[in-house]
N, CA, C and O atoms as a GROMACS GRO file, in nm:
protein
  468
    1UNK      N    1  -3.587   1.713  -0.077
    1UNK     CA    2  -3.502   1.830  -0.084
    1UNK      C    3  -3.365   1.786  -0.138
    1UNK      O    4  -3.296   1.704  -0.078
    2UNK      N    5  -3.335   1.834  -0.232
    2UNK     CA    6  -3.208   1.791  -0.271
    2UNK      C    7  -3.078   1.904  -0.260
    2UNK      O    8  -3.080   2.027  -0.251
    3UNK      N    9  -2.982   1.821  -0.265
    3UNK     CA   10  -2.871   1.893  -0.175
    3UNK      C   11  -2.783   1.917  -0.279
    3UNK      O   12  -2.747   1.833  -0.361
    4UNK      N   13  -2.742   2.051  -0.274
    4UNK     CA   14  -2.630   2.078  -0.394
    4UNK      C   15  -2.492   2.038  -0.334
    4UNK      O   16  -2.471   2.012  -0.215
    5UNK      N   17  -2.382   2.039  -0.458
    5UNK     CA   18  -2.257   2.030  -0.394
    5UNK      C   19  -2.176   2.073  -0.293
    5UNK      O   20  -2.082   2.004  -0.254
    6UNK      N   21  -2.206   2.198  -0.239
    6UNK     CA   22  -2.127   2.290  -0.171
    6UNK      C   23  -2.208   2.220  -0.060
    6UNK      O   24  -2.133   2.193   0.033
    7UNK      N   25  -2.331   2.183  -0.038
    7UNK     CA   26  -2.414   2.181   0.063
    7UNK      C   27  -2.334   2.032   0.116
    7UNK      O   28  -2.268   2.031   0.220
    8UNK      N   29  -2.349   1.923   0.040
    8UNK     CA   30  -2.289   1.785   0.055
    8UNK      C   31  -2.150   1.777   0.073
    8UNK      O   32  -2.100   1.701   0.156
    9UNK      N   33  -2.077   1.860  -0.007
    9UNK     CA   34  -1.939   1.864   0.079
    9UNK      C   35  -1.926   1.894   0.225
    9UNK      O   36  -1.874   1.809   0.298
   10UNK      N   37  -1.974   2.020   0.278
   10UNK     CA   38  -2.025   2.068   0.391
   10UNK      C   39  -2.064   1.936   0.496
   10UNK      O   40  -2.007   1.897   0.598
   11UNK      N   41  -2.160   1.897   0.441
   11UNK     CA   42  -2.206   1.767   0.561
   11UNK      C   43  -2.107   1.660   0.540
   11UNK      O   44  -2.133   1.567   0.617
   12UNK      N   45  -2.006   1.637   0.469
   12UNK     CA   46  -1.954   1.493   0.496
   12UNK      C   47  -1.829   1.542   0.549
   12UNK      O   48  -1.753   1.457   0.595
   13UNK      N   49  -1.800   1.636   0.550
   13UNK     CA   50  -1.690   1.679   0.661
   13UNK      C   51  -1.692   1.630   0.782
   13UNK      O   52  -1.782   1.669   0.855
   14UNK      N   53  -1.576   1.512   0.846
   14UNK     CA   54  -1.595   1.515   0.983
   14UNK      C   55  -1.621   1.579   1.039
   14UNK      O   56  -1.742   1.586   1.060
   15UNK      N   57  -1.518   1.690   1.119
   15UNK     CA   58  -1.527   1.835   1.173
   15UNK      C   59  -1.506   1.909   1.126
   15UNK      O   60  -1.413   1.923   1.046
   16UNK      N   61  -1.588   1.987   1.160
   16UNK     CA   62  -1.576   2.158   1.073
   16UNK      C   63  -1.610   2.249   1.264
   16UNK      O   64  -1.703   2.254   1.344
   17UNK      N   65  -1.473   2.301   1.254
   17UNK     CA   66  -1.470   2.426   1.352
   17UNK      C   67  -1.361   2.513   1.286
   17UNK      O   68  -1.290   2.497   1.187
   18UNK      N   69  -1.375   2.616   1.382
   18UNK     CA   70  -1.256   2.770   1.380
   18UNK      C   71  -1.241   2.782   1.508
   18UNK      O   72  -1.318   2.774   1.604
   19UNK      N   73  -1.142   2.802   1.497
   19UNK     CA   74  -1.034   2.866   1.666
   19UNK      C   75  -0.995   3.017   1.641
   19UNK      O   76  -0.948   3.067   1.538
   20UNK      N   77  -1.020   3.064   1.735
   20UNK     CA   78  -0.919   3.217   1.750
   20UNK      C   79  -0.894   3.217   1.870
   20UNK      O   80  -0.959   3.169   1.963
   21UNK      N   81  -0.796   3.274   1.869
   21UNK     CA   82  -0.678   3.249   1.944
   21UNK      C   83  -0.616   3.367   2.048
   21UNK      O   84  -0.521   3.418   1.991
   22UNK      N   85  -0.633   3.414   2.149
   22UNK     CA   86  -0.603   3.583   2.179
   22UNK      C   87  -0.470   3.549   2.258
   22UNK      O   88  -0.488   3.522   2.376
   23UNK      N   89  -0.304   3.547   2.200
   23UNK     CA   90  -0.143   3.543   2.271
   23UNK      C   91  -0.168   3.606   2.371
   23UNK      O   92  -0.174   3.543   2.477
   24UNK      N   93  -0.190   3.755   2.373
   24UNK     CA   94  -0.161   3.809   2.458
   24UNK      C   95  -0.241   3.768   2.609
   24UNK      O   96  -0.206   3.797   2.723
   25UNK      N   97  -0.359   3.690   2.562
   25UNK     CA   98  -0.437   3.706   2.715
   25UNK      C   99  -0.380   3.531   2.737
   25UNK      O  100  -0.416   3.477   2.842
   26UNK      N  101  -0.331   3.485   2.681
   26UNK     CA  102  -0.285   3.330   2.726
   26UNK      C  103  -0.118   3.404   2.718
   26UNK      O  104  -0.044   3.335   2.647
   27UNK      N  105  -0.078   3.476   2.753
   27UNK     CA  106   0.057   3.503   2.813
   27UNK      C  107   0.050   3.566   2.914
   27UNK      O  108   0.134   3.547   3.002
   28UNK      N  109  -0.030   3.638   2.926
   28UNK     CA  110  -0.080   3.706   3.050
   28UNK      C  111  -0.157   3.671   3.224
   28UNK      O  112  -0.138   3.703   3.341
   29UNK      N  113  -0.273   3.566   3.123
   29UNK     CA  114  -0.335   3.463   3.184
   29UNK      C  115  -0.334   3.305   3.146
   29UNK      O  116  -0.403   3.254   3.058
   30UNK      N  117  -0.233   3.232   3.235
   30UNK     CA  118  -0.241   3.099   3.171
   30UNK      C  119  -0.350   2.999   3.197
   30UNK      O  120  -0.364   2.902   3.122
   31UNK      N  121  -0.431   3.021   3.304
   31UNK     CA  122  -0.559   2.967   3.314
   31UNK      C  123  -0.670   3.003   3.248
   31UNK      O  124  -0.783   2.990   3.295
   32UNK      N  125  -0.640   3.057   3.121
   32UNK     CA  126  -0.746   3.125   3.038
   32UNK      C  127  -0.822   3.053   3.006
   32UNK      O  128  -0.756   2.974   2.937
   33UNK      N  129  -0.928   3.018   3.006
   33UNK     CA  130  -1.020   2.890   2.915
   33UNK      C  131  -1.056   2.935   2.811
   33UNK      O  132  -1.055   3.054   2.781
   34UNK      N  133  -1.104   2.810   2.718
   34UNK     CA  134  -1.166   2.788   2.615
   34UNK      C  135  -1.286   2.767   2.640
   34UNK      O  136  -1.339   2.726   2.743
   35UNK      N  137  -1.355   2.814   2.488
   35UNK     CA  138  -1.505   2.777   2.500
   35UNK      C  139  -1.543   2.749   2.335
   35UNK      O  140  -1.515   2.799   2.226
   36UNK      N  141  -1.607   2.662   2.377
   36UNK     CA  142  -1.709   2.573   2.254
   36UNK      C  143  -1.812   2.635   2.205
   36UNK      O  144  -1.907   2.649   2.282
   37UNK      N  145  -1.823   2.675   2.103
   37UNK     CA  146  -1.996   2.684   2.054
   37UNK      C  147  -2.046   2.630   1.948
   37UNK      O  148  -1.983   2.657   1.845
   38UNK      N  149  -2.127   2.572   1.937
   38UNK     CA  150  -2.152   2.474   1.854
   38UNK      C  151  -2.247   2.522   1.780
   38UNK      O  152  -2.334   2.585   1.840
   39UNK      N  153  -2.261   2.506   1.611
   39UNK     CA  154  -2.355   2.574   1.567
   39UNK      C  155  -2.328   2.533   1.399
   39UNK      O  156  -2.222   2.492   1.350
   40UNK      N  157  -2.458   2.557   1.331
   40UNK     CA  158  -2.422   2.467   1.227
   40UNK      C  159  -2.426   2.561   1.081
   40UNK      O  160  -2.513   2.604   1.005
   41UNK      N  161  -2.281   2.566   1.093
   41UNK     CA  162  -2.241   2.738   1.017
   41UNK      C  163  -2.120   2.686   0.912
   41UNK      O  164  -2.032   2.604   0.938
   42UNK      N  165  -2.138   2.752   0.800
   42UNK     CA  166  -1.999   2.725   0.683
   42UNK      C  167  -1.894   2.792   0.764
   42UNK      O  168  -1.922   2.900   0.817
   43UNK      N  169  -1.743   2.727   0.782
   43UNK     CA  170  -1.628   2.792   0.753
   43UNK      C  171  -1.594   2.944   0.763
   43UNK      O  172  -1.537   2.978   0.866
   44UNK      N  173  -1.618   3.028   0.680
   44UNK     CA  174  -1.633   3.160   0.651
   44UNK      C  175  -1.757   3.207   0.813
   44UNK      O  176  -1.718   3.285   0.901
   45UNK      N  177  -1.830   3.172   0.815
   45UNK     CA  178  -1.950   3.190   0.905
   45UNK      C  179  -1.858   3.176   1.043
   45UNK      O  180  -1.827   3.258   1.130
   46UNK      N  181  -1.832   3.050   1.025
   46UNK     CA  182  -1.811   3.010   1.193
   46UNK      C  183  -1.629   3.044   1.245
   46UNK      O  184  -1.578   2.991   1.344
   47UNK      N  185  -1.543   3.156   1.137
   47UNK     CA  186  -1.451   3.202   1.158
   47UNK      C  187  -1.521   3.290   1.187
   47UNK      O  188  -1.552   3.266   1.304
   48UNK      N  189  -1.574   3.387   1.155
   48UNK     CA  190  -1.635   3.501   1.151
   48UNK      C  191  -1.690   3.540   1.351
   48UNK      O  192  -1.667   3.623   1.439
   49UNK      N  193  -1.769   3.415   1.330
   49UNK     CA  194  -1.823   3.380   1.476
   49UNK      C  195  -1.726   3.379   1.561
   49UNK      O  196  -1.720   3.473   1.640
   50UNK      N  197  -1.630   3.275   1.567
   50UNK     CA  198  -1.501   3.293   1.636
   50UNK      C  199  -1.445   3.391   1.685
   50UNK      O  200  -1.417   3.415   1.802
   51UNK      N  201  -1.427   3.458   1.580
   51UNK     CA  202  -1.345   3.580   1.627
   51UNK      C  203  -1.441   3.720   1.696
   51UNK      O  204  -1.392   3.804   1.771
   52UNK      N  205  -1.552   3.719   1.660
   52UNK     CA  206  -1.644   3.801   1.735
   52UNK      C  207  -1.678   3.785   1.890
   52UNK      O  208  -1.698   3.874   1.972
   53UNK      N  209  -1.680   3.603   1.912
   53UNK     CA  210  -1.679   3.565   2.090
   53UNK      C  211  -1.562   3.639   2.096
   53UNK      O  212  -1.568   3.761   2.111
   54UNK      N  213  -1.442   3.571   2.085
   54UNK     CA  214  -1.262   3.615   2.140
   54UNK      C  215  -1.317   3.780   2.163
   54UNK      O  216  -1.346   3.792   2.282
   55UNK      N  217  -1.337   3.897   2.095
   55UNK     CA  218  -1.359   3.991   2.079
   55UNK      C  219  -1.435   4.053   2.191
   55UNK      O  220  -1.388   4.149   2.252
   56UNK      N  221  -1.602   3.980   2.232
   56UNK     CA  222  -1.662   4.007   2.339
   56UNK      C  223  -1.620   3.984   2.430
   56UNK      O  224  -1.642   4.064   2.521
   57UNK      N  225  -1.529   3.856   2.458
   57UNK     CA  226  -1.465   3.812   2.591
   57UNK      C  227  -1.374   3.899   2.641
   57UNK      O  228  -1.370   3.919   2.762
   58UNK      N  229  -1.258   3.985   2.525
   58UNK     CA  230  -1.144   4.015   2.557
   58UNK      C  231  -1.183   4.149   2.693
   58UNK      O  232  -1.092   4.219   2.738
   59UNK      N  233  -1.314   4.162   2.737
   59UNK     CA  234  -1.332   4.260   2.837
   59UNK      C  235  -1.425   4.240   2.896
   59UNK      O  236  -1.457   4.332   2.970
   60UNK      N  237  -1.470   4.177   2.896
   60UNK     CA  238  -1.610   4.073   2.968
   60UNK      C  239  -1.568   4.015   3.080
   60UNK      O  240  -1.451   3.980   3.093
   61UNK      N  241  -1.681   3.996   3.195
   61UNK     CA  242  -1.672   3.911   3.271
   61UNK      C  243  -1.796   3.818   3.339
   61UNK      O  244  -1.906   3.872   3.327
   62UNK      N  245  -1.795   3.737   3.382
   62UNK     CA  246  -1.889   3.625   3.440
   62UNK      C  247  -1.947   3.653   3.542
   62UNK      O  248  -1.877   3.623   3.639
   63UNK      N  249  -2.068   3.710   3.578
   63UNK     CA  250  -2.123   3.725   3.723
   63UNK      C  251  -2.195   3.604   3.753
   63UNK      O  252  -2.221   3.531   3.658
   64UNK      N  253  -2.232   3.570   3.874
   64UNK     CA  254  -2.343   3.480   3.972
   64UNK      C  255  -2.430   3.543   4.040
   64UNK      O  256  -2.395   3.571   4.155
   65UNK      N  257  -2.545   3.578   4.002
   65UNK     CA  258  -2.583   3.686   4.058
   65UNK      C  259  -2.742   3.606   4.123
   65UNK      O  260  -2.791   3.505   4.073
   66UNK      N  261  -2.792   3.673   4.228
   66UNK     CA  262  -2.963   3.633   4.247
   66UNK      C  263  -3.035   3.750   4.223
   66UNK      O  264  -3.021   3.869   4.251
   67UNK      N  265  -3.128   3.670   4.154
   67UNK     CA  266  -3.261   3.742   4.084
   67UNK      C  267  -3.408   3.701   4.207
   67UNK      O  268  -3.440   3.589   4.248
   68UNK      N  269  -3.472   3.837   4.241
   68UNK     CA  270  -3.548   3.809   4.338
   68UNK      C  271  -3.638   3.768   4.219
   68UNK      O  272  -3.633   3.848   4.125
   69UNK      N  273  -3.742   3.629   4.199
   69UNK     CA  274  -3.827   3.633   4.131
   69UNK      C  275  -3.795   3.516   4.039
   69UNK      O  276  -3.677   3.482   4.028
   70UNK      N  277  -3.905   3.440   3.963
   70UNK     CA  278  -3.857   3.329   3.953
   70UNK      C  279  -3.786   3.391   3.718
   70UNK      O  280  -3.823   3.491   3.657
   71UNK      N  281  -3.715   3.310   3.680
   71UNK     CA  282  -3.724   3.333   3.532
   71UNK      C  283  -3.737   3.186   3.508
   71UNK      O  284  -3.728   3.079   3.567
   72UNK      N  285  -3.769   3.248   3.365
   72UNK     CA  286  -3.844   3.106   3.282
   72UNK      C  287  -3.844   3.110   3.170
   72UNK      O  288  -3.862   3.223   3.125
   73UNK      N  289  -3.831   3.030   3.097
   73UNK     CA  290  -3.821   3.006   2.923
   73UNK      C  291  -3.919   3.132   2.869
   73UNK      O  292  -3.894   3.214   2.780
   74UNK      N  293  -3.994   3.123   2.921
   74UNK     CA  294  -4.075   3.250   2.849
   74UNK      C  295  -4.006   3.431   2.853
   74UNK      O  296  -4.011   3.525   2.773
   75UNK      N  297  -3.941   3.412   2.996
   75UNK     CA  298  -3.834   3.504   2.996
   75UNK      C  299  -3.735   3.541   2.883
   75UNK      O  300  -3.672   3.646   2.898
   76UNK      N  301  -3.715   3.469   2.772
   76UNK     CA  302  -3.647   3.457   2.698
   76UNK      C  303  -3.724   3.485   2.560
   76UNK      O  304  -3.661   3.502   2.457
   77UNK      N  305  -3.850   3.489   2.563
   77UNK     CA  306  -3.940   3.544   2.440
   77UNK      C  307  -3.918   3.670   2.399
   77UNK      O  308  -3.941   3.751   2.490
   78UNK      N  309  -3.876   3.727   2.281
   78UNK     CA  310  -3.837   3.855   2.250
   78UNK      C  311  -3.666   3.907   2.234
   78UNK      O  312  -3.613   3.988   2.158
   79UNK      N  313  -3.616   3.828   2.332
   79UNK     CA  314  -3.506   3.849   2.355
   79UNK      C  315  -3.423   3.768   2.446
   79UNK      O  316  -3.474   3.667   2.495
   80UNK      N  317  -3.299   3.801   2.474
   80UNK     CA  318  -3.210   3.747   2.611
   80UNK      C  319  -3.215   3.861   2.687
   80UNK      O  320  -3.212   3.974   2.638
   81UNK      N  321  -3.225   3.829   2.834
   81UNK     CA  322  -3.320   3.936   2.948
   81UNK      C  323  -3.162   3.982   2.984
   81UNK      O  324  -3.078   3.892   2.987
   82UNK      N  325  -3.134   4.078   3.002
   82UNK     CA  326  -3.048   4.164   2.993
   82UNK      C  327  -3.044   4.273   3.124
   82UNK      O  328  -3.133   4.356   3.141
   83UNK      N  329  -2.938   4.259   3.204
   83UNK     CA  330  -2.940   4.322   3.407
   83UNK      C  331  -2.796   4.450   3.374
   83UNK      O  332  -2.707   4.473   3.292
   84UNK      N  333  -2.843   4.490   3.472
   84UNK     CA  334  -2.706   4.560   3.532
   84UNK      C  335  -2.661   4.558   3.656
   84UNK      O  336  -2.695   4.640   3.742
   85UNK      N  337  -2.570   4.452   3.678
   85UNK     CA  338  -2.523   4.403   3.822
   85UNK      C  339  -2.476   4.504   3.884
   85UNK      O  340  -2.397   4.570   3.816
   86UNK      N  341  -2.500   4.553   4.022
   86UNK     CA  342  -2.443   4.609   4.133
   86UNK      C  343  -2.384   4.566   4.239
   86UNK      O  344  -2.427   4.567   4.354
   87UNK      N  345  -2.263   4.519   4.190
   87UNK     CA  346  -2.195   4.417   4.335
   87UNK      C  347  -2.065   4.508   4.328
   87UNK      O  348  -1.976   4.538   4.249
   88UNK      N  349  -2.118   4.542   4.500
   88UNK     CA  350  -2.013   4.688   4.513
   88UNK      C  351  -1.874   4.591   4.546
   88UNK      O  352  -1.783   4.638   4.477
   89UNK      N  353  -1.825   4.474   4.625
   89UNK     CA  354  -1.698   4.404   4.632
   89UNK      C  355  -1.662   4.339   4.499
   89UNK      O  356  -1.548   4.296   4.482
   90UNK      N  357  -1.751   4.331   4.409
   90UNK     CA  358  -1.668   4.334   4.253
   90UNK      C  359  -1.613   4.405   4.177
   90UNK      O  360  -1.539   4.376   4.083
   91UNK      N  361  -1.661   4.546   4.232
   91UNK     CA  362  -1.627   4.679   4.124
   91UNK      C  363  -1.742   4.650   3.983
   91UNK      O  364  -1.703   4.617   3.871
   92UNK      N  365  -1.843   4.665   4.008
   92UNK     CA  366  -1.900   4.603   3.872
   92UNK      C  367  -1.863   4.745   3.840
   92UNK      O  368  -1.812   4.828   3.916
   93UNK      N  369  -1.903   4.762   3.698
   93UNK     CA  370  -1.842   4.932   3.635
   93UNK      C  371  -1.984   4.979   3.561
   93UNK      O  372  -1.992   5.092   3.514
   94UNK      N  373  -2.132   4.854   3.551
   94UNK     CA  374  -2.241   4.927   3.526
   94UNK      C  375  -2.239   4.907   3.420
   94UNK      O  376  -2.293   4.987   3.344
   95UNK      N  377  -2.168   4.783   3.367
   95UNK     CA  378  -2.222   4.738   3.246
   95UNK      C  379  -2.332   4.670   3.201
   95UNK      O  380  -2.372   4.595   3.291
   96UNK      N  381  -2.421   4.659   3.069
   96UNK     CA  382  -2.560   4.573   3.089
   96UNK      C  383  -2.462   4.409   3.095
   96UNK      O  384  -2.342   4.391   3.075
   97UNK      N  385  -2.523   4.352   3.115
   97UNK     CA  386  -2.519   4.185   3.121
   97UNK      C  387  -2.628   4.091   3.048
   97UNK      O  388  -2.747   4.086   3.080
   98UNK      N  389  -2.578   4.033   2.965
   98UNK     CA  390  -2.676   3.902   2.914
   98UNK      C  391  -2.702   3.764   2.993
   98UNK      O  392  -2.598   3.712   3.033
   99UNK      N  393  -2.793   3.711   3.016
   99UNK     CA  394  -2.792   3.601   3.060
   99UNK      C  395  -2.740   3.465   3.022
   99UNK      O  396  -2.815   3.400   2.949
  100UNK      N  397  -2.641   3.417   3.053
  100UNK     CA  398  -2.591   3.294   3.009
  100UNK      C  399  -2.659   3.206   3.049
  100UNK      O  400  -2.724   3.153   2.959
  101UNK      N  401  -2.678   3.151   3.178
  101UNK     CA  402  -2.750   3.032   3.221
  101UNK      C  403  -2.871   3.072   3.358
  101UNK      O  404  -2.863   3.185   3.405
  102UNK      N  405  -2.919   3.028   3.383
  102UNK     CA  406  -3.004   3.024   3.501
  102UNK      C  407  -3.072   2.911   3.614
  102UNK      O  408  -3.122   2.834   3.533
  103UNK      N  409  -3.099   2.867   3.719
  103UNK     CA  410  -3.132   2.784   3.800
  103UNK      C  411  -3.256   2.860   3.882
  103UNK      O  412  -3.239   2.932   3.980
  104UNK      N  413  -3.371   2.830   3.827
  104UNK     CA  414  -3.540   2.922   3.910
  104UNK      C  415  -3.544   2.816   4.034
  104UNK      O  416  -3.532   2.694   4.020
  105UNK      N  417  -3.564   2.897   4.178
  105UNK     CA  418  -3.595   2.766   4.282
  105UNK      C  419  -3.722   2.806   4.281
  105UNK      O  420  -3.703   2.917   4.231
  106UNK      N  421  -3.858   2.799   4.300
  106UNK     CA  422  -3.979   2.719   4.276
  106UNK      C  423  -4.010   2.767   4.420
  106UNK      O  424  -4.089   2.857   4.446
  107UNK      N  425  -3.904   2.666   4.553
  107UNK     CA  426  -3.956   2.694   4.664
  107UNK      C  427  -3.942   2.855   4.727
  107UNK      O  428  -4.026   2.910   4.798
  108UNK      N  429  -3.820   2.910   4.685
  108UNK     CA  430  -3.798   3.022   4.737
  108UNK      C  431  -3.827   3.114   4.631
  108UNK      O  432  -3.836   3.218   4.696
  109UNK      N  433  -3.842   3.138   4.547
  109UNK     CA  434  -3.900   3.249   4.444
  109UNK      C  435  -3.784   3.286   4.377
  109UNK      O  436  -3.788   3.392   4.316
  110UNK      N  437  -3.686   3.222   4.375
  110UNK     CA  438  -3.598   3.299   4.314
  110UNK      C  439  -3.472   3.262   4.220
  110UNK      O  440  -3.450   3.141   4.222
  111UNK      N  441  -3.404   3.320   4.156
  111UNK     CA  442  -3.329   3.246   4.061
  111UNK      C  443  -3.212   3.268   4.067
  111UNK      O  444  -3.182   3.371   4.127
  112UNK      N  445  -3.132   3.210   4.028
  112UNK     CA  446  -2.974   3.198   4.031
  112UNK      C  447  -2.907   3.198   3.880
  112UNK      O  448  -2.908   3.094   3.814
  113UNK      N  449  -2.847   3.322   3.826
  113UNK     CA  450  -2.816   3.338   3.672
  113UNK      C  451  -2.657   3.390   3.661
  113UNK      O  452  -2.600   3.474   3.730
  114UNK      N  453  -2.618   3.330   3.576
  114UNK     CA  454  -2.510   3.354   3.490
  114UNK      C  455  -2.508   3.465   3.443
  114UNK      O  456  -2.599   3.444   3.364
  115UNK      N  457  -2.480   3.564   3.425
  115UNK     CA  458  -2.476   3.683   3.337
  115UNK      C  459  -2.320   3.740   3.262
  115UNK      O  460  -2.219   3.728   3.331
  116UNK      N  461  -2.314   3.777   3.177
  116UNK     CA  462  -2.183   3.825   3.100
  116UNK      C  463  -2.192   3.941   3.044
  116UNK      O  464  -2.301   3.983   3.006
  117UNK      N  465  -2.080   4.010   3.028
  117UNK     CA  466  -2.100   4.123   2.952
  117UNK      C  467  -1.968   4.214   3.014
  117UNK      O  468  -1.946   4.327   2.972
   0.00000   0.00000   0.00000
C-alpha cells in the first residue's frame, strides 16, 4: 500500500491533537477537567471533534448508576445502550444517557455503569 504525501506527512508528525477550550466554564468552575480522546483523525477532523465533545459536555453530566442485570460486550452490538436515570436526590431532568464505562459482577447479577448525557 503506498502512502501519498498528505498521508506521510500526517504520520511523521510527532503529535497531532486539538484543544477547545470553554473560558467561561474554567472561570466559573476551576476544577473543570480535561479529557483526552484519542483517535486517528487529520487536523481539520480532530478540531472538528474537539469542539463537538466541549459542546456535549457544556450541559452534560456523569451518573454511577446500577443496572439490575449483567452487560456485556455484546451489549454494545448495534449500538451504545442508552438509559434514562431516575435518581430523585440528583434531580436527574430525564435525559437519555450513553454508556461510558461499565463493571458486570458475575456473582451478583449486576452491573455498575458510567452513563453521560
Amino acid at each position: 500500500m503506498a502512502l501519498d504525501p498528505l498521508r506521510a506527512a500526517f504520520i511523521k508528525q510527532e503529535y497531532r491533537y486539538a484543544i477547545a477550550k470553554d473560558a467561561a466554564l474554567l472561570g466559573a468552575d476551576k476544577s473543570a477537567r480535561s479529557i483526552e480522546v484519542a483517535a486517528n483523525v487529520d487536523a481539520a477532523t480532530a478540531s472538528n471533534l474537539a469542539a463537538t465533545i466541549l459542546a456535549q459536555n457544556a450541559a452534560a453530566k456523569v451518573y454511577s448508576v446500577e443496572i439490575e442485570g449483567l452487560l456485556t460486550l455484546d451489549s454494545f452490538l448495534g449500538g451504545v445502550p442508552r438509559y434514562i436515570p431516575e435518581i430523585a436526590e440528583l434531580s436527574t431532568d430525564g435525559r437519555t444517557c450513553l454508556v461510558l464505562s461499565f463493571e458486570s459482577d458475575l456473582e451478583t447479577g449486576k452491573t455498575t455503569a458510567k452513563v453521560f448525557g
